[in-house]
Structure formats: C-alpha cells, structure tokens
Amino acid sequence: LEAQVVWAALVVTGEGRIDQTSAMGKVLSGVGSLGRKHHTPVIAIGGSLGPGADKVYDAGITAVADIVDRPMTLADAMEQGAELLERAAGRTARMLQAGMLLSESINHTKTAKLCVLIYFIKPPITKIAPINALINPHTSGAFISLADK
C-alpha cells in the first residue's frame, strides 16, 4: 500500500462508521499515516459519522464524508448502501472540483485577500477565523458567516 500512496495524488478510503476508534490503529489511521508521511491527501468515506469522528484528522485523514444523505433507518442505509456510496462519491468529487477551481481562481487572479461566505439560516452562526493556512500560504482571508445579519 505504501508504494501506491507514494505515487497517488489522492487516496480515498472508508469504513462502515467513522468515529473516535477509527483513529486508534484501524485501517483509517494506517492509511492516514501513510498519506501524511508522503504528503498525499486522504479522504475517508463512511457509512456514518459517530462521536469523535474528527479524531481521524489527527491520524492523517484530510477530510471525511458520510454516505447517508437523509434520515433513514440502518436497515434502509444498508439496503441502499451501493447507491448511497455512489452519490457520496459524486458529491466528494464535486467538492474536489470546487477546490481545484478555487485554487485555479486564486492563482489566476493573484488575489491578495480571500473571503469565503457561508450562510446558514438555522442555526444562526457568525464566526470569523483565519483560513489562509488551509487554502494558500500566499493569501490571507477570513471565514465569515452572516447568518444573523
């Protein structure tokens, strides 16, 4: 696996349920460690996200996604697993495409500042935090949500 991660531009892996135990010596932590070692982003797709799922970021996972896109029973999710996984993979690919377009836009326009607007009707959230390190070390910017403005 390591020889393949060395040459991969992106690794996609998964687990039935991603939670705090996923970062404790399970497949995700091993794949994440290899990704971190070789500077290869790793996306984990899970059947669901449980408590402590964010712990996998410390194990080298770059991003997580779950396949369930609406309320449903576990039995329904398992029955529709292939279809749900296909749709989740499509959504993930579109997010990657958006990131690539964003990077291209930043590099093309030489934007000095970057502002990302996130708007949620519920719950109302206003937050400003630096995102420059996450996007491009040559830009500065803020994460801004104007939900209650």
PDB file of C-alpha atoms in Angstrom:
ATOM      1  CA  LEU A   1       0.000   0.000   0.000  1.00  0.00           C
ATOM      2  CA  GLU A   2       2.772   2.447   0.849  1.00  0.00           C
ATOM      3  CA  ALA A   3       4.305   2.117  -2.621  1.00  0.00           C
ATOM      4  CA  GLN A   4       0.935   3.087  -4.108  1.00  0.00           C
ATOM      5  CA  VAL A   5       0.412   6.023  -1.723  1.00  0.00           C
ATOM      6  CA  VAL A   6       3.822   7.414  -2.703  1.00  0.00           C
ATOM      7  CA  TRP A   7       2.624   7.857  -6.297  1.00  0.00           C
ATOM      8  CA  ALA A   8      -1.016   8.717  -5.630  1.00  0.00           C
ATOM      9  CA  ALA A   9      -2.302  12.277  -5.937  1.00  0.00           C
ATOM     10  CA  LEU A  10      -5.235  11.389  -3.658  1.00  0.00           C
ATOM     11  CA  VAL A  11      -6.266   8.386  -1.576  1.00  0.00           C
ATOM     12  CA  VAL A  12      -9.912   7.557  -0.863  1.00  0.00           C
ATOM     13  CA  THR A  13     -10.610   5.006   1.851  1.00  0.00           C
ATOM     14  CA  GLY A  14     -13.556   4.163   4.044  1.00  0.00           C
ATOM     15  CA  GLU A  15     -15.139   2.447   6.981  1.00  0.00           C
ATOM     16  CA  GLY A  16     -18.664   1.481   7.943  1.00  0.00           C
ATOM     17  CA  ARG A  17     -18.746   4.039  10.759  1.00  0.00           C
ATOM     18  CA  ILE A  18     -16.115   6.692  11.318  1.00  0.00           C
ATOM     19  CA  ASP A  19     -15.750   7.572  14.995  1.00  0.00           C
ATOM     20  CA  GLN A  20     -13.076   8.053  17.667  1.00  0.00           C
ATOM     21  CA  THR A  21     -11.987   4.404  17.387  1.00  0.00           C
ATOM     22  CA  SER A  22     -11.155   4.904  13.689  1.00  0.00           C
ATOM     23  CA  ALA A  23      -8.051   6.854  14.728  1.00  0.00           C
ATOM     24  CA  MET A  24      -6.846   4.108  17.070  1.00  0.00           C
ATOM     25  CA  GLY A  25      -4.989   1.628  14.913  1.00  0.00           C
ATOM     26  CA  LYS A  26      -7.766   0.789  12.489  1.00  0.00           C
ATOM     27  CA  VAL A  27      -7.478   0.964   8.694  1.00  0.00           C
ATOM     28  CA  LEU A  28      -8.191   4.715   8.539  1.00  0.00           C
ATOM     29  CA  SER A  29      -5.356   5.557  10.913  1.00  0.00           C
ATOM     30  CA  GLY A  30      -2.919   3.414   8.937  1.00  0.00           C
ATOM     31  CA  VAL A  31      -3.915   4.890   5.598  1.00  0.00           C
ATOM     32  CA  GLY A  32      -3.948   8.396   7.087  1.00  0.00           C
ATOM     33  CA  SER A  33      -0.442   7.940   8.485  1.00  0.00           C
ATOM     34  CA  LEU A  34       0.844   6.884   5.075  1.00  0.00           C
ATOM     35  CA  GLY A  35      -0.860   9.867   3.465  1.00  0.00           C
ATOM     36  CA  ARG A  36       0.700  12.258   5.953  1.00  0.00           C
ATOM     37  CA  LYS A  37       4.139  10.635   5.555  1.00  0.00           C
ATOM     38  CA  HIS A  38       4.041  11.048   1.777  1.00  0.00           C
ATOM     39  CA  HIS A  39       2.132  14.373   1.651  1.00  0.00           C
ATOM     40  CA  THR A  40      -0.842  12.720  -0.051  1.00  0.00           C
ATOM     41  CA  PRO A  41      -4.357  13.879   0.922  1.00  0.00           C
ATOM     42  CA  VAL A  42      -6.633  11.135   2.226  1.00  0.00           C
ATOM     43  CA  ILE A  43     -10.429  11.294   2.117  1.00  0.00           C
ATOM     44  CA  ALA A  44     -12.394   8.838   4.255  1.00  0.00           C
ATOM     45  CA  ILE A  45     -15.972   7.970   3.338  1.00  0.00           C
ATOM     46  CA  GLY A  46     -18.050   6.252   5.998  1.00  0.00           C
ATOM     47  CA  GLY A  47     -21.494   4.789   6.271  1.00  0.00           C
ATOM     48  CA  SER A  48     -21.993   7.204   9.151  1.00  0.00           C
ATOM     49  CA  LEU A  49     -20.032   9.583  11.351  1.00  0.00           C
ATOM     50  CA  GLY A  50     -20.099   8.901  15.055  1.00  0.00           C
ATOM     51  CA  PRO A  51     -18.827  10.666  18.166  1.00  0.00           C
ATOM     52  CA  GLY A  52     -15.196  11.671  17.863  1.00  0.00           C
ATOM     53  CA  ALA A  53     -15.059  11.277  14.087  1.00  0.00           C
ATOM     54  CA  ASP A  54     -12.905  14.411  13.953  1.00  0.00           C
ATOM     55  CA  LYS A  55     -10.122  12.475  15.728  1.00  0.00           C
ATOM     56  CA  VAL A  56      -9.199  10.944  12.357  1.00  0.00           C
ATOM     57  CA  TYR A  57      -7.782  14.304  11.286  1.00  0.00           C
ATOM     58  CA  ASP A  58      -5.042  13.807  13.883  1.00  0.00           C
ATOM     59  CA  ALA A  59      -4.373  10.403  12.297  1.00  0.00           C
ATOM     60  CA  GLY A  60      -3.658  11.952   8.878  1.00  0.00           C
ATOM     61  CA  ILE A  61      -7.096  11.907   7.275  1.00  0.00           C
ATOM     62  CA  THR A  62      -7.618  15.133   5.317  1.00  0.00           C
ATOM     63  CA  ALA A  63     -11.428  15.073   5.014  1.00  0.00           C
ATOM     64  CA  VAL A  64     -14.386  12.846   5.867  1.00  0.00           C
ATOM     65  CA  ALA A  65     -17.796  12.328   4.311  1.00  0.00           C
ATOM     66  CA  ASP A  66     -20.688  10.086   5.190  1.00  0.00           C
ATOM     67  CA  ILE A  67     -22.887   8.317   2.675  1.00  0.00           C
ATOM     68  CA  VAL A  68     -26.254   8.841   4.357  1.00  0.00           C
ATOM     69  CA  ASP A  69     -27.781  11.939   2.773  1.00  0.00           C
ATOM     70  CA  ARG A  70     -31.149  11.934   4.529  1.00  0.00           C
ATOM     71  CA  PRO A  71     -32.774  10.473   7.643  1.00  0.00           C
ATOM     72  CA  MET A  72     -33.172   6.695   7.304  1.00  0.00           C
ATOM     73  CA  THR A  73     -33.007   3.529   9.306  1.00  0.00           C
ATOM     74  CA  LEU A  74     -29.847   1.470   9.493  1.00  0.00           C
ATOM     75  CA  ALA A  75     -31.639  -1.281   7.557  1.00  0.00           C
ATOM     76  CA  ASP A  76     -32.519   1.149   4.752  1.00  0.00           C
ATOM     77  CA  ALA A  77     -28.973   2.524   4.689  1.00  0.00           C
ATOM     78  CA  MET A  78     -27.515  -0.954   4.379  1.00  0.00           C
ATOM     79  CA  GLU A  79     -30.022  -1.954   1.701  1.00  0.00           C
ATOM     80  CA  GLN A  80     -29.254   1.189  -0.297  1.00  0.00           C
ATOM     81  CA  GLY A  81     -25.536   1.156   0.503  1.00  0.00           C
ATOM     82  CA  ALA A  82     -24.227   0.921  -3.064  1.00  0.00           C
ATOM     83  CA  GLU A  83     -26.450   3.741  -4.303  1.00  0.00           C
ATOM     84  CA  LEU A  84     -25.644   5.927  -1.268  1.00  0.00           C
ATOM     85  CA  LEU A  85     -21.920   5.324  -1.699  1.00  0.00           C
ATOM     86  CA  GLU A  86     -22.097   6.237  -5.375  1.00  0.00           C
ATOM     87  CA  ARG A  87     -23.874   9.508  -4.588  1.00  0.00           C
ATOM     88  CA  ALA A  88     -21.433  10.305  -1.762  1.00  0.00           C
ATOM     89  CA  ALA A  89     -18.505   9.693  -4.114  1.00  0.00           C
ATOM     90  CA  GLY A  90     -20.115  12.046  -6.642  1.00  0.00           C
ATOM     91  CA  ARG A  91     -20.568  14.771  -4.004  1.00  0.00           C
ATOM     92  CA  THR A  92     -16.980  14.290  -2.872  1.00  0.00           C
ATOM     93  CA  ALA A  93     -15.714  14.572  -6.453  1.00  0.00           C
ATOM     94  CA  ARG A  94     -17.668  17.804  -6.890  1.00  0.00           C
ATOM     95  CA  MET A  95     -16.136  19.229  -3.701  1.00  0.00           C
ATOM     96  CA  LEU A  96     -12.691  18.332  -5.030  1.00  0.00           C
ATOM     97  CA  GLN A  97     -13.566  20.003  -8.312  1.00  0.00           C
ATOM     98  CA  ALA A  98     -14.692  23.129  -6.441  1.00  0.00           C
ATOM     99  CA  GLY A  99     -11.397  23.181  -4.550  1.00  0.00           C
ATOM    100  CA  MET A 100      -9.445  22.854  -7.774  1.00  0.00           C
ATOM    101  CA  LEU A 101     -11.428  25.686  -9.361  1.00  0.00           C
ATOM    102  CA  LEU A 102     -10.902  27.826  -6.273  1.00  0.00           C
ATOM    103  CA  SER A 103      -7.173  27.188  -6.379  1.00  0.00           C
ATOM    104  CA  GLU A 104      -7.097  27.981 -10.083  1.00  0.00           C
ATOM    105  CA  SER A 105      -9.050  31.192  -9.486  1.00  0.00           C
ATOM    106  CA  ILE A 106      -6.718  32.297  -6.691  1.00  0.00           C
ATOM    107  CA  ASN A 107      -3.632  31.544  -8.744  1.00  0.00           C
ATOM    108  CA  HIS A 108      -5.088  33.188 -11.856  1.00  0.00           C
ATOM    109  CA  THR A 109      -6.245  36.422 -10.249  1.00  0.00           C
ATOM    110  CA  LYS A 110      -3.387  36.720  -7.737  1.00  0.00           C
ATOM    111  CA  THR A 111      -5.994  37.640  -5.135  1.00  0.00           C
ATOM    112  CA  ALA A 112      -4.407  39.254  -2.107  1.00  0.00           C
ATOM    113  CA  LYS A 113      -7.366  38.534   0.143  1.00  0.00           C
ATOM    114  CA  LEU A 114      -9.811  35.689   0.138  1.00  0.00           C
ATOM    115  CA  CYS A 115     -13.228  35.768   1.754  1.00  0.00           C
ATOM    116  CA  VAL A 116     -15.408  32.703   1.997  1.00  0.00           C
ATOM    117  CA  LEU A 117     -19.039  33.411   2.792  1.00  0.00           C
ATOM    118  CA  ILE A 118     -21.021  30.679   4.493  1.00  0.00           C
ATOM    119  CA  TYR A 119     -24.693  31.392   5.016  1.00  0.00           C
ATOM    120  CA  PHE A 120     -26.911  29.244   7.210  1.00  0.00           C
ATOM    121  CA  ILE A 121     -30.463  30.180   8.082  1.00  0.00           C
ATOM    122  CA  LYS A 122     -30.525  27.831  11.088  1.00  0.00           C
ATOM    123  CA  PRO A 123     -28.657  27.766  13.346  1.00  0.00           C
ATOM    124  CA  PRO A 124     -27.550  31.386  13.104  1.00  0.00           C
ATOM    125  CA  ILE A 125     -23.769  31.463  13.325  1.00  0.00           C
ATOM    126  CA  THR A 126     -21.377  34.344  12.987  1.00  0.00           C
ATOM    127  CA  LYS A 127     -17.730  33.448  13.093  1.00  0.00           C
ATOM    128  CA  ILE A 128     -14.542  34.917  11.752  1.00  0.00           C
ATOM    129  CA  ALA A 129     -11.428  32.766  11.751  1.00  0.00           C
ATOM    130  CA  PRO A 130      -8.288  32.721   9.629  1.00  0.00           C
ATOM    131  CA  ILE A 131      -8.338  30.284   6.730  1.00  0.00           C
ATOM    132  CA  ASN A 132      -5.226  31.346   4.852  1.00  0.00           C
ATOM    133  CA  ALA A 133      -3.171  28.381   6.062  1.00  0.00           C
ATOM    134  CA  LEU A 134      -5.844  25.975   4.851  1.00  0.00           C
ATOM    135  CA  ILE A 135      -6.104  27.434   1.371  1.00  0.00           C
ATOM    136  CA  ASN A 136      -2.913  29.051   0.215  1.00  0.00           C
ATOM    137  CA  PRO A 137       0.058  30.268   2.227  1.00  0.00           C
ATOM    138  CA  HIS A 138       0.356  33.251  -0.132  1.00  0.00           C
ATOM    139  CA  THR A 139      -3.100  34.635   0.615  1.00  0.00           C
ATOM    140  CA  SER A 140      -4.847  35.944   3.669  1.00  0.00           C
ATOM    141  CA  GLY A 141      -8.511  35.792   4.432  1.00  0.00           C
ATOM    142  CA  ALA A 142     -11.312  35.004   6.813  1.00  0.00           C
ATOM    143  CA  PHE A 143     -14.144  32.579   7.212  1.00  0.00           C
ATOM    144  CA  ILE A 144     -17.266  34.688   7.622  1.00  0.00           C
ATOM    145  CA  SER A 145     -20.816  33.605   8.248  1.00  0.00           C
ATOM    146  CA  LEU A 146     -23.503  36.288   8.077  1.00  0.00           C
ATOM    147  CA  ALA A 147     -26.426  34.166   9.202  1.00  0.00           C
ATOM    148  CA  ASP A 148     -27.965  36.740  11.506  1.00  0.00           C
ATOM    149  CA  LYS A 149     -27.108  39.866   9.528  1.00  0.00           C
TER     150      LYS A 149
END
